[in-house]
Tab-separated table of C-alpha atoms in Angstrom:
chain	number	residue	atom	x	y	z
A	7	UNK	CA	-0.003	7.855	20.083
A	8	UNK	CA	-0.018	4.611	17.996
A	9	UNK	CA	-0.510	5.368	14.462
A	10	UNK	CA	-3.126	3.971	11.819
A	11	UNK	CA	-2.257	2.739	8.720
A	12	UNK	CA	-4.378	1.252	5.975
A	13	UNK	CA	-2.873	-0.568	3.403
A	14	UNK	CA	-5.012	-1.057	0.249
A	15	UNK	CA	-4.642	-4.398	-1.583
A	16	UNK	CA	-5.461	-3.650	-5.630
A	17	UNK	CA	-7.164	-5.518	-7.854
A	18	UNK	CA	-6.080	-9.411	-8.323
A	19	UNK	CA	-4.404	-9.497	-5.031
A	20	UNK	CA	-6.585	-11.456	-2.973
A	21	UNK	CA	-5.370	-14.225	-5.425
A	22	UNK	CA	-2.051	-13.821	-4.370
A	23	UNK	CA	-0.190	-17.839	-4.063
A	24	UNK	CA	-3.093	-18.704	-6.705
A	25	UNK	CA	-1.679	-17.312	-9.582
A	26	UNK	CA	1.345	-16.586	-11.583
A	27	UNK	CA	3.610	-18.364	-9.141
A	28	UNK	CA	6.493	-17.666	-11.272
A	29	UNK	CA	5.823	-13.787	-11.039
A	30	UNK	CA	4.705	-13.386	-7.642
A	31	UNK	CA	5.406	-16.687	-5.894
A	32	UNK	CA	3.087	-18.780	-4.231
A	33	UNK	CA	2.886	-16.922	-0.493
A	34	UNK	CA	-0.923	-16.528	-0.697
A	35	UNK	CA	-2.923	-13.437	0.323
A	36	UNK	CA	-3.984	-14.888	4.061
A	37	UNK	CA	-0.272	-15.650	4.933
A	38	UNK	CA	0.797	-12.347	3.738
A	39	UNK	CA	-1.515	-11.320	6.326
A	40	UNK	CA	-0.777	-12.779	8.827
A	41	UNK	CA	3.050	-11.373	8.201
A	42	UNK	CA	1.686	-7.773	8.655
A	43	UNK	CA	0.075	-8.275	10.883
A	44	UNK	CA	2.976	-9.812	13.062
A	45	UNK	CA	4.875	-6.654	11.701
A	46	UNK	CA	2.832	-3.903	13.257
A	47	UNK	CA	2.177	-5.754	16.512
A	48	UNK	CA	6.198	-5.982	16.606
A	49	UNK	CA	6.545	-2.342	15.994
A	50	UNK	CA	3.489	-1.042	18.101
A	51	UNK	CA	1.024	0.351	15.220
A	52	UNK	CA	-2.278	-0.763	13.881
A	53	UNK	CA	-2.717	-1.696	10.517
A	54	UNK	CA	-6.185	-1.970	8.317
A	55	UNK	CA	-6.066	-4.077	5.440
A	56	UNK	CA	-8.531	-3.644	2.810
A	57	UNK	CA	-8.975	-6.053	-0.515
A	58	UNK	CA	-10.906	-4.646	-3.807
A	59	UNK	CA	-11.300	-5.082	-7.280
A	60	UNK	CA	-13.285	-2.225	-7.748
A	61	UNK	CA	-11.711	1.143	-7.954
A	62	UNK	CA	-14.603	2.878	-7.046
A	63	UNK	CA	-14.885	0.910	-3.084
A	64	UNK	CA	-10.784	1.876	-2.864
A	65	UNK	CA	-11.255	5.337	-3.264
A	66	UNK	CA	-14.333	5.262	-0.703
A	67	UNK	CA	-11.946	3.798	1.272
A	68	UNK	CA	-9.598	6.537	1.010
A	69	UNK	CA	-12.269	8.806	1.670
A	70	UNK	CA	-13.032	6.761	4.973
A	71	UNK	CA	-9.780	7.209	5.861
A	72	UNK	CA	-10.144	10.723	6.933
A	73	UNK	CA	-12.805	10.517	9.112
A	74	UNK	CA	-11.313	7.181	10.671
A	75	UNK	CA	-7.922	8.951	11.619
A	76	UNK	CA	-5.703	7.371	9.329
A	77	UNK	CA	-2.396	8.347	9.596
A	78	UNK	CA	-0.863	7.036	6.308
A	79	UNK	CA	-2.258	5.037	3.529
A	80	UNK	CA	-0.355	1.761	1.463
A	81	UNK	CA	-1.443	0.349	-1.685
A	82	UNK	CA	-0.224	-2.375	-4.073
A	83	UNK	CA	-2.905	-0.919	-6.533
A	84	UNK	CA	-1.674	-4.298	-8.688
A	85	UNK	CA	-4.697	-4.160	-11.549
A	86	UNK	CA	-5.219	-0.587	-11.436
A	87	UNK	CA	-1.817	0.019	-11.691
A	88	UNK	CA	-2.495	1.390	-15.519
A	89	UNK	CA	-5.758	3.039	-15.516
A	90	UNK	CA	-6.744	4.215	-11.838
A	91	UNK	CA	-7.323	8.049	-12.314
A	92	UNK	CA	-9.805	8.789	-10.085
A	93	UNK	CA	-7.974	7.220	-7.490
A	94	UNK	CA	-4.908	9.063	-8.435
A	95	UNK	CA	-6.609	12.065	-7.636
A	96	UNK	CA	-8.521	10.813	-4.695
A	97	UNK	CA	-4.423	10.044	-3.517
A	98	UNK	CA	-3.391	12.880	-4.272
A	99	UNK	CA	-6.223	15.806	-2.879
A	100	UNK	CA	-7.891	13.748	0.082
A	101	UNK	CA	-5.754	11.239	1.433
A	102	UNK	CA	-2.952	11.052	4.304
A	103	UNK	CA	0.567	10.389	2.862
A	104	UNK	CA	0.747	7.164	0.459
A	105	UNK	CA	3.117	5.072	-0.186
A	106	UNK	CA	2.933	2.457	-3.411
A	107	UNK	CA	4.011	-1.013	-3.393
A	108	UNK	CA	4.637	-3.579	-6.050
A	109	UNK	CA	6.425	-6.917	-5.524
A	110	UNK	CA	7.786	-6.974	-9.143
A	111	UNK	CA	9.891	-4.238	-10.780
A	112	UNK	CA	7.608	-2.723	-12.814
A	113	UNK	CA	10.150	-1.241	-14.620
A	114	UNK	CA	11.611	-4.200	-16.120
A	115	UNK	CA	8.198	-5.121	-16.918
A	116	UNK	CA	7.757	-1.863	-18.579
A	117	UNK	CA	4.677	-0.762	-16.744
A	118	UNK	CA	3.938	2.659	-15.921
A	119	UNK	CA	1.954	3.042	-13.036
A	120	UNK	CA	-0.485	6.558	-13.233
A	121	UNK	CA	-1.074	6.302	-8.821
A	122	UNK	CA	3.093	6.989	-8.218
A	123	UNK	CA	3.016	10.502	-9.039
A	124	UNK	CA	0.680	10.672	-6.257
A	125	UNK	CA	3.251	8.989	-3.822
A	126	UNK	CA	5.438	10.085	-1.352
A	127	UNK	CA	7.050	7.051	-2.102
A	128	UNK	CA	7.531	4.043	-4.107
A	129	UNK	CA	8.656	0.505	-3.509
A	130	UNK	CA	8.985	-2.176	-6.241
A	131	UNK	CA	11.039	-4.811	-7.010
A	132	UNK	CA	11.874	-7.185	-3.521
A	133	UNK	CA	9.417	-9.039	-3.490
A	134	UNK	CA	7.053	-9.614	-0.419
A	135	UNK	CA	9.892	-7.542	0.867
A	136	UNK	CA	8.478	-4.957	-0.283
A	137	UNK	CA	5.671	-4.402	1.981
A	138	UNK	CA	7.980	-4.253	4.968
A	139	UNK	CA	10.082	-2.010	3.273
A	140	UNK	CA	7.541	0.315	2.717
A	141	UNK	CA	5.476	-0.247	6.398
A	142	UNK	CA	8.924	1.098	7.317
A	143	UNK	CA	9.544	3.833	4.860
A	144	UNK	CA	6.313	5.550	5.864
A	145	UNK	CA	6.569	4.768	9.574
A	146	UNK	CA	9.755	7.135	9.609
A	147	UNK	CA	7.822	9.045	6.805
A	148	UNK	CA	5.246	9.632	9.618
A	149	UNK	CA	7.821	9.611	12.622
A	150	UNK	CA	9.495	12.494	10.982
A	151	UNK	CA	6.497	14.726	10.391
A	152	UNK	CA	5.446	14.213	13.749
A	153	UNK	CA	9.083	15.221	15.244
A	154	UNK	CA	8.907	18.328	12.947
A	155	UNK	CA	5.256	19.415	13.711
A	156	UNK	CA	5.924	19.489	17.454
Protein backbone atom coordinates (compact mmCIF):
# COMPACT_ATOMS: atom_id res chain seq x y z
CA UNK A 1 0.00 0.00 0.00
CA UNK A 2 1.77 3.33 -0.82
CA UNK A 3 0.45 6.02 1.26
CA UNK A 4 -1.01 9.59 0.32
CA UNK A 5 0.02 12.54 1.77
CA UNK A 6 -1.02 16.11 1.12
CA UNK A 7 0.95 18.74 2.31
CA UNK A 8 -0.79 22.16 2.47
CA UNK A 9 1.36 25.23 1.68
CA UNK A 10 -0.27 28.43 3.84
CA UNK A 11 -0.68 31.65 2.93
CA UNK A 12 2.55 33.66 1.49
CA UNK A 13 4.32 30.53 0.64
CA UNK A 14 4.16 30.36 -2.94
CA UNK A 15 6.51 33.44 -2.55
CA UNK A 16 8.93 31.49 -0.93
CA UNK A 17 12.93 32.71 -2.41
CA UNK A 18 10.92 36.10 -3.20
CA UNK A 19 10.74 37.43 0.03
CA UNK A 20 12.33 37.93 3.33
CA UNK A 21 15.50 36.18 2.27
CA UNK A 22 16.98 36.84 5.54
CA UNK A 23 14.05 34.92 7.35
CA UNK A 24 13.39 32.20 5.09
CA UNK A 25 16.24 32.19 2.57
CA UNK A 26 16.01 32.45 -0.95
CA UNK A 27 15.17 28.49 -1.98
CA UNK A 28 11.99 29.47 -3.88
CA UNK A 29 8.64 27.63 -3.76
CA UNK A 30 9.24 25.52 -7.28
CA UNK A 31 12.67 24.19 -6.02
CA UNK A 32 11.24 23.28 -2.77
CA UNK A 33 9.16 21.24 -4.92
CA UNK A 34 10.98 19.69 -6.71
CA UNK A 35 12.93 18.50 -3.28
CA UNK A 36 9.67 16.72 -2.17
CA UNK A 37 9.05 15.54 -4.63
CA UNK A 38 12.52 13.72 -5.02
CA UNK A 39 11.80 12.80 -1.27
CA UNK A 40 8.70 10.69 -1.67
CA UNK A 41 9.80 9.08 -4.93
CA UNK A 42 13.03 8.05 -2.75
CA UNK A 43 10.91 6.67 -0.04
CA UNK A 44 8.03 5.09 -2.20
CA UNK A 45 4.89 7.45 -1.25
CA UNK A 46 2.90 9.98 -3.14
CA UNK A 47 2.71 13.35 -2.13
CA UNK A 48 -0.05 16.23 -3.14
CA UNK A 49 0.99 19.62 -2.78
CA UNK A 50 -1.51 22.24 -2.54
CA UNK A 51 -0.76 26.30 -2.44
CA UNK A 52 -3.56 28.85 -0.95
CA UNK A 53 -4.04 32.05 0.44
CA UNK A 54 -7.42 31.56 1.24
CA UNK A 55 -8.37 29.66 4.29
CA UNK A 56 -11.56 28.82 3.14
CA UNK A 57 -10.01 26.57 -0.36
CA UNK A 58 -7.46 24.83 2.52
CA UNK A 59 -10.06 23.59 4.53
CA UNK A 60 -12.03 22.31 1.28
CA UNK A 61 -9.02 20.76 0.74
CA UNK A 62 -8.99 19.01 3.91
CA UNK A 63 -12.38 18.05 3.34
CA UNK A 64 -11.24 16.52 -0.13
CA UNK A 65 -8.92 14.70 1.57
CA UNK A 66 -11.28 12.18 2.88
CA UNK A 67 -12.90 11.18 0.01
CA UNK A 68 -9.45 11.13 -1.96
CA UNK A 69 -7.85 8.58 0.59
CA UNK A 70 -5.46 10.67 2.19
CA UNK A 71 -3.51 9.09 4.58
CA UNK A 72 -1.94 12.06 6.48
CA UNK A 73 -2.11 15.72 5.96
CA UNK A 74 1.14 18.54 6.24
CA UNK A 75 0.79 22.13 6.46
CA UNK A 76 3.13 25.13 6.84
CA UNK A 77 -0.16 27.17 7.47
CA UNK A 78 2.64 30.29 7.34
CA UNK A 79 -0.13 33.39 7.20
CA UNK A 80 -2.78 31.68 8.97
CA UNK A 81 -0.59 30.70 11.47
CA UNK A 82 -2.48 33.38 13.97
CA UNK A 83 -6.01 33.43 13.04
CA UNK A 84 -7.03 30.06 11.17
CA UNK A 85 -9.96 28.72 13.38
CA UNK A 86 -12.03 27.17 11.15
CA UNK A 87 -9.30 25.30 9.88
CA UNK A 88 -8.24 24.37 13.31
CA UNK A 89 -11.34 22.68 13.67
CA UNK A 90 -11.62 21.36 10.20
CA UNK A 91 -7.85 19.68 11.51
CA UNK A 92 -8.95 18.64 14.23
CA UNK A 93 -12.78 16.79 13.56
CA UNK A 94 -12.37 15.79 9.74
CA UNK A 95 -8.97 15.33 8.76
CA UNK A 96 -6.34 12.30 8.74
CA UNK A 97 -3.42 12.89 11.20
CA UNK A 98 -1.56 16.43 10.67
CA UNK A 99 1.49 17.36 11.17
CA UNK A 100 2.58 21.37 11.24
CA UNK A 101 5.60 22.78 9.79
CA UNK A 102 7.35 26.08 10.06
CA UNK A 103 10.89 26.81 8.83
CA UNK A 104 11.49 29.48 11.55
CA UNK A 105 11.16 28.94 15.32
CA UNK A 106 8.19 30.49 15.99
CA UNK A 107 8.96 30.58 19.35
CA UNK A 108 11.75 32.90 19.25
CA UNK A 109 9.62 34.91 17.13
CA UNK A 110 7.01 34.81 19.72
CA UNK A 111 4.20 33.56 17.57
CA UNK A 112 1.58 31.39 18.74
CA UNK A 113 0.20 29.33 16.23
CA UNK A 114 -3.91 28.41 17.01
CA UNK A 115 -3.62 25.03 14.12
CA UNK A 116 -0.80 23.09 16.66
CA UNK A 117 -3.18 22.07 19.16
CA UNK A 118 -4.71 20.29 16.38
CA UNK A 119 -1.36 18.42 15.56
CA UNK A 120 -0.06 15.25 16.17
CA UNK A 121 2.99 16.94 15.71
CA UNK A 122 5.00 19.95 15.27
CA UNK A 123 8.17 20.90 13.49
CA UNK A 124 9.76 24.40 13.56
CA UNK A 125 12.89 25.79 13.61
CA UNK A 126 15.49 23.84 10.79
CA UNK A 127 14.79 25.37 8.21
CA UNK A 128 13.74 23.73 4.81
CA UNK A 129 14.77 20.90 7.02
CA UNK A 130 11.91 20.95 8.37
CA UNK A 131 9.71 19.55 5.82
CA UNK A 132 11.77 16.38 5.65
CA UNK A 133 11.74 16.13 9.15
CA UNK A 134 8.25 16.12 9.35
CA UNK A 135 7.51 13.89 5.80
CA UNK A 136 9.42 11.55 8.13
CA UNK A 137 7.84 12.08 11.47
CA UNK A 138 4.42 11.26 10.05
CA UNK A 139 5.59 8.50 7.72
CA UNK A 140 6.54 6.47 11.00
CA UNK A 141 3.49 8.37 12.52
CA UNK A 142 1.52 6.42 9.83
CA UNK A 143 3.89 3.26 9.71
CA UNK A 144 3.13 2.76 13.31
CA UNK A 145 -0.65 2.95 13.20
CA UNK A 146 -0.69 0.69 10.45
CA UNK A 147 1.65 -2.01 12.39
CA UNK A 148 -0.75 -1.58 15.39
CA UNK A 149 -4.12 -1.78 13.48
CA UNK A 150 -3.17 -5.10 11.89
Amino acid sequence: MTLKLLLIQGANMASLGDRQGSTYGDLTADRLNQMLQQHSSKLGYKLDIFYTNIEGEAINKVYASVTDGIDGILANPAGFTYNAYALRDCLTYVAPPYVEIHITNIDKREIKSVLSVAAAGVVYGFGIDSYFIALEAMLRLLNHEIYQNH
